[in-house]
Coordinates of C-alpha atoms and ligand atoms in Angstrom, one line a residue:
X24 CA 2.5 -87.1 141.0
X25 CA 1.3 -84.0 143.1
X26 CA 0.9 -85.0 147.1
X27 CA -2.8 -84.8 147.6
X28 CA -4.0 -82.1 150.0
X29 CA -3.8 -83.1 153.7
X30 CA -7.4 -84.3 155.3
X31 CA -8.7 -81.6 157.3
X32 CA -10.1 -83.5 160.4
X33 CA -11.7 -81.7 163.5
X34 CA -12.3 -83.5 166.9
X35 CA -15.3 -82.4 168.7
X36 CA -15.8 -83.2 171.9
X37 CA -18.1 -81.7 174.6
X38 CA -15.2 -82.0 177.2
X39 CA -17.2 -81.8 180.2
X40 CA -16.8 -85.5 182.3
X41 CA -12.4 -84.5 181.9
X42 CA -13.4 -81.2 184.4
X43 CA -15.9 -83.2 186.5
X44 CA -14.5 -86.7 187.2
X45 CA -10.9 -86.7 187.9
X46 CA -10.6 -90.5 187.1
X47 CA -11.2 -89.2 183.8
X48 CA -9.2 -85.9 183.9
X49 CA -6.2 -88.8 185.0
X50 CA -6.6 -90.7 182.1
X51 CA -7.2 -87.6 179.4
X52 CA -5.6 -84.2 181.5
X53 CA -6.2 -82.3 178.4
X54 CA -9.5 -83.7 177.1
X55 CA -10.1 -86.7 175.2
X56 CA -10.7 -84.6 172.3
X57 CA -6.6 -83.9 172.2
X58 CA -5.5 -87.3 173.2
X59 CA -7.8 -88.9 169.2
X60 CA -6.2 -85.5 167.9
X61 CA -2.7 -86.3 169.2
X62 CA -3.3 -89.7 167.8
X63 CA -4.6 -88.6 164.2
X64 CA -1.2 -86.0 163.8
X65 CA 1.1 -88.3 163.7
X66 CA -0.6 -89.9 160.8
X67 CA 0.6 -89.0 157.4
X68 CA -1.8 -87.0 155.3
X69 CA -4.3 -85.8 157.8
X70 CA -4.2 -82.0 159.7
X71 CA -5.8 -82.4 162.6
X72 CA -7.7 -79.7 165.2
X73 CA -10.0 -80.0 168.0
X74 CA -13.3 -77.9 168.7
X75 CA -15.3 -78.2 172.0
X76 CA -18.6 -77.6 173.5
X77 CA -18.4 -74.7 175.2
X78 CA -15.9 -72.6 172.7
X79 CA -18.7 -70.0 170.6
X80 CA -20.4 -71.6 168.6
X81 CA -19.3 -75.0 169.9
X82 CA -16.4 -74.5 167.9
X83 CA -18.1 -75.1 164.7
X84 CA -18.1 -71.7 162.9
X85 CA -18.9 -71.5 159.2
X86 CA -15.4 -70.9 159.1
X87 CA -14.0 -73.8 161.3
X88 CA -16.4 -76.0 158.9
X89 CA -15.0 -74.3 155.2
X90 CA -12.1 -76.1 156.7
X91 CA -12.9 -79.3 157.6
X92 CA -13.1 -82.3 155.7
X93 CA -14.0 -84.7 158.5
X94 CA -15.6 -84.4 161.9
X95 CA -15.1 -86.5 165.1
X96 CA -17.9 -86.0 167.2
X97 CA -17.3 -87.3 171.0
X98 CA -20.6 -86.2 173.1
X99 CA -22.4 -87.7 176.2
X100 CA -23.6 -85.5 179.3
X101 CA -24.5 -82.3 177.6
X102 CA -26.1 -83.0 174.2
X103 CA -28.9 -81.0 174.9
X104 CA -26.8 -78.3 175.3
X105 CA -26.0 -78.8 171.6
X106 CA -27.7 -75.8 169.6
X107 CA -30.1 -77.0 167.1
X108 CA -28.5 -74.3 164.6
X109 CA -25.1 -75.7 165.3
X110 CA -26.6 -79.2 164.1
X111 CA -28.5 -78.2 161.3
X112 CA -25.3 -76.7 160.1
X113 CA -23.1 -79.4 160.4
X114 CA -26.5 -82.0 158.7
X115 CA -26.4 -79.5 155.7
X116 CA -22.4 -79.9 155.8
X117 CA -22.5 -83.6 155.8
X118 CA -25.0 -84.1 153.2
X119 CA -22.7 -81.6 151.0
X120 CA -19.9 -83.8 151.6
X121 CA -18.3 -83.1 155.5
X122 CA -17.3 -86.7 156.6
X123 CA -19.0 -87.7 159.8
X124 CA -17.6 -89.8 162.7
X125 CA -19.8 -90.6 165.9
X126 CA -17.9 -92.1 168.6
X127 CA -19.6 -93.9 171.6
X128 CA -22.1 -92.3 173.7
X129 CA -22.4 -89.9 170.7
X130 CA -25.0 -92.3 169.7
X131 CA -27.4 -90.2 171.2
X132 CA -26.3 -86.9 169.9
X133 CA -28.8 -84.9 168.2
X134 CA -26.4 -84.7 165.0
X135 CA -26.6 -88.4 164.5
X136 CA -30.0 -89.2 165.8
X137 CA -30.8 -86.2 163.3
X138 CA -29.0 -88.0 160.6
X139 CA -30.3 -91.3 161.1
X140 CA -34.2 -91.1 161.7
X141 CA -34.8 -93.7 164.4
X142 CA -34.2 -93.7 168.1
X143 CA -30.8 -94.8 168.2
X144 CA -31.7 -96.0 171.8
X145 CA -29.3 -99.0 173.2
X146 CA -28.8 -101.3 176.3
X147 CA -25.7 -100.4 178.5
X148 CA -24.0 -101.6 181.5
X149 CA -21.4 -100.1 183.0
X150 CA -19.3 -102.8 184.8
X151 CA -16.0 -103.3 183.2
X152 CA -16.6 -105.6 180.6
X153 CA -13.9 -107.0 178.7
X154 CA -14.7 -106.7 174.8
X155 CA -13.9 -108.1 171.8
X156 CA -14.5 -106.3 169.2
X157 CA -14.8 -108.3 165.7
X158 CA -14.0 -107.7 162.6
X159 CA -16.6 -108.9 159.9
X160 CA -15.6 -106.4 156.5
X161 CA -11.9 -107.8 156.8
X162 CA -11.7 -106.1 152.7
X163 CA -13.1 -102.6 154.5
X164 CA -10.7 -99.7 154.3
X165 CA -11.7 -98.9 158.1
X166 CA -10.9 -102.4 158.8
X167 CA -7.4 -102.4 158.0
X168 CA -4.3 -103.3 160.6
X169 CA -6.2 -104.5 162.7
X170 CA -6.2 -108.6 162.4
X171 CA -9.4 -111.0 162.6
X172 CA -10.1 -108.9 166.3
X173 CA -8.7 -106.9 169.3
X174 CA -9.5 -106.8 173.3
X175 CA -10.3 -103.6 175.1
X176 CA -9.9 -105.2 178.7
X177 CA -12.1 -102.5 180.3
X178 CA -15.1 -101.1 178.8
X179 CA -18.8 -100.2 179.6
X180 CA -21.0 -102.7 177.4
X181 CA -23.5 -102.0 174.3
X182 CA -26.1 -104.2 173.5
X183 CA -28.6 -104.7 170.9
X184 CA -31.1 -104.0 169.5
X185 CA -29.6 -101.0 168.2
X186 CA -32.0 -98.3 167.1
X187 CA -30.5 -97.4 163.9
X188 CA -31.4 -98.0 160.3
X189 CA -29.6 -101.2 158.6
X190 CA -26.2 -100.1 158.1
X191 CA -25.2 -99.7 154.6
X192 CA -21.6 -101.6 155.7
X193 CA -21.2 -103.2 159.0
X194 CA -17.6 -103.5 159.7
X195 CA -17.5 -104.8 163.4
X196 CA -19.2 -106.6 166.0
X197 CA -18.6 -106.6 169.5
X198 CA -18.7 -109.4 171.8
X199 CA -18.7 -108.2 175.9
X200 CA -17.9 -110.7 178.6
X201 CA -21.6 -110.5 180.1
X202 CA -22.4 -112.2 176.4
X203 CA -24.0 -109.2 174.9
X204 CA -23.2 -108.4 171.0
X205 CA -23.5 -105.1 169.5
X206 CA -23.2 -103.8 166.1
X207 CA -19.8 -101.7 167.0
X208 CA -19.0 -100.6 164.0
X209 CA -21.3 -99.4 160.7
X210 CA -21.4 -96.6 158.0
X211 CA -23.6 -95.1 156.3
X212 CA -24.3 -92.3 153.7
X213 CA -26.9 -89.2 153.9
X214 CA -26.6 -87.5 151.0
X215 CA -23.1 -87.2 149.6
X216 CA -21.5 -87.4 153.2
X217 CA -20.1 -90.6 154.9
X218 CA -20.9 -91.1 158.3
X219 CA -19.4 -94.2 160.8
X220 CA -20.2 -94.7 164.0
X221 CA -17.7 -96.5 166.5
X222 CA -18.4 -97.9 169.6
X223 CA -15.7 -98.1 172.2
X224 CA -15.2 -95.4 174.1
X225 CA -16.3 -94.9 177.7
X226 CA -14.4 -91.7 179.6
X227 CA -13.5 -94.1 182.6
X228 CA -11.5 -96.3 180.9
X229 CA -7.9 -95.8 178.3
X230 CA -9.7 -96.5 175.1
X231 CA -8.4 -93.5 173.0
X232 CA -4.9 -94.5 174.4
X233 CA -5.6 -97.7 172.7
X234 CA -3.4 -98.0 169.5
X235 CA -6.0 -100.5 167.6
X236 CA -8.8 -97.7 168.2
X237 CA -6.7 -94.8 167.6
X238 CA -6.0 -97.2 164.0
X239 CA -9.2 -97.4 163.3
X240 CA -10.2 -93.7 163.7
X241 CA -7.1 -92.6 161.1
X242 CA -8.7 -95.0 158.8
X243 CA -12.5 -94.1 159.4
X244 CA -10.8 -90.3 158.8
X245 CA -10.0 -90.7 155.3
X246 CA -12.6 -93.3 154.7
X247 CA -14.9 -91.0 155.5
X248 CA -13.1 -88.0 153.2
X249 CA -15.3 -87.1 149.9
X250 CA -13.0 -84.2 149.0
X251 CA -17.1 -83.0 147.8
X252 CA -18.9 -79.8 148.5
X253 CA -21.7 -80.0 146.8
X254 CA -24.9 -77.2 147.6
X255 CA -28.1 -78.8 147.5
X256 CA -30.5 -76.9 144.7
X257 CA -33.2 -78.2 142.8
X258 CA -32.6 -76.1 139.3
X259 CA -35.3 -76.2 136.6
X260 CA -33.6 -78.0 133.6
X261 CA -33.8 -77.0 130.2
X262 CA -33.6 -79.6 127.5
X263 CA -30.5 -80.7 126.6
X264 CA -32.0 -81.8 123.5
X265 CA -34.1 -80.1 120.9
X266 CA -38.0 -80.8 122.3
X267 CA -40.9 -80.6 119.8
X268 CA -43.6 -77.9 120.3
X269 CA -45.3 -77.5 123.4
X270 CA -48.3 -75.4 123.6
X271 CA -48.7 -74.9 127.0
X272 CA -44.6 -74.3 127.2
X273 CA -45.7 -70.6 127.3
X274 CA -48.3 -70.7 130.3
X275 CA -46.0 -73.2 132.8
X276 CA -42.7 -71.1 132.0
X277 CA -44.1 -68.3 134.0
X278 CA -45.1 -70.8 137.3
X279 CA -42.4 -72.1 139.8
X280 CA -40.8 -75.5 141.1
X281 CA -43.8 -78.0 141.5
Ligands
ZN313 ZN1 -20.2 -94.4 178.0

């Protein structure tokens, strides 16, 4: 059998709190866009590059996207700075196919609040919780390696409700030492994309150093892989079988798309 064609993932980030906080420039020197990307190429199958906020274009050229599979979209301080024709591009890209990935504060990026329709608002503390982060799909691809659950012992906490539509698959559940639970871990499809949004990730603390996070991003990368382009039209249809006589055929032919 042929290999299969590598997965094309790009890590977005907007890579601003790395300059700005230098607890966070500690932990990720050269972003945390390259320490996931860094992560994701030493997995098998996937090529990995990264694209960032302030690169033309955000980073997300036509061209950048023709090549791109699967996007990992890590956003917090500056999503308004986020053109609205960069995110329409990448919405008509995901509902031709382009695999989606939200991480954390991305919540509240105008791609996914876009994609969802609701508010996608949240409660938050930022205290150094301890979570636990449960898996309930154990059979789900993105779910795999992982066990029955795994600790982040420093994280800033989520907490229901959620403002998203029910999740088509909801994969993990986080617990936080406060006693908050959160819906951590949920996909979902728009059109023929796959989109899944992950929760841990705060730019304070080592979570993308984490190997059970970094696991379940590589999974959620080909999960998330259609291997589809396809352009959304809305063709007129001729018959595919013979129809009988219409007489007013003649008269609607020369009228457009009701
Ligand atoms: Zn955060």
């Amino acid at each position: 059998m042929p290999t299969p064609a590598p997965i094309r993932v790009t890590v977005w980030s907007e890579y601003r709190h790395e300059k700005k906080n230098p607890k966070v420039a500690a932990l990720y020197p050269d972003g945390m866009h390259r320490t996931i990307a860094d992560a994701l190429g030493r997995e098998t199958g996937l090529t990995v590059r990264t694209a960032t906020l302030d690169e033309p274009e955000h980073g997300l050229t036509d061209a950048v996207l023709d090549q791109t599979d699967v996007l990992i979209w890590w956003g917090h301080m500056a999503h308004h700075e986020v053109a609205d024709a960069i995110v329409a591009r990448v919405r008509t890209r995901v509902l031709e196919g382009l695999g989606l990935i939200v991480l954390h504060s991305g919540h509240y990026s105008k791609i996914f609040k876009t994609l969802m329709g609701d508010t996608c608002s949240l409660t938050w503390r930022e205290a150094t919780d301890k979570e636990r982060v449960w898996v309930v799909c154990p059979s789900h691809p993105i779910a795999q390696g992982l066990g029955a659950c795994f600790e982040l012992p420093a994280e800033e906490m989520y907490g229901e409700p959620f403002g998203i539509p029910t999740p088509d698959e909801l994969i993990f559940i986080s617990w936080f030492t406060g006693g908050e639970v959160f819906r951590s871990g949920a996909t979902w499809r728009r059109g023929n994309g796959k989109i899944f949004y992950f929760r841990p990730g705060h730019e304070t603390y080592p979570t993308y150093h984490n190997p059970q996070v970094q696991r379940v991003i590589a999974n959620a990368a080909r999960w998330a892989h259609s291997g589809l382009r396809i352009k959304d039209q809305a063709p007129n249809m001729p018959p595919l079988e013979p129809l009988p006589p219409d007489p007013e055929a003649t008269s609607r032919s020369t009228q457009g798309h009701q």
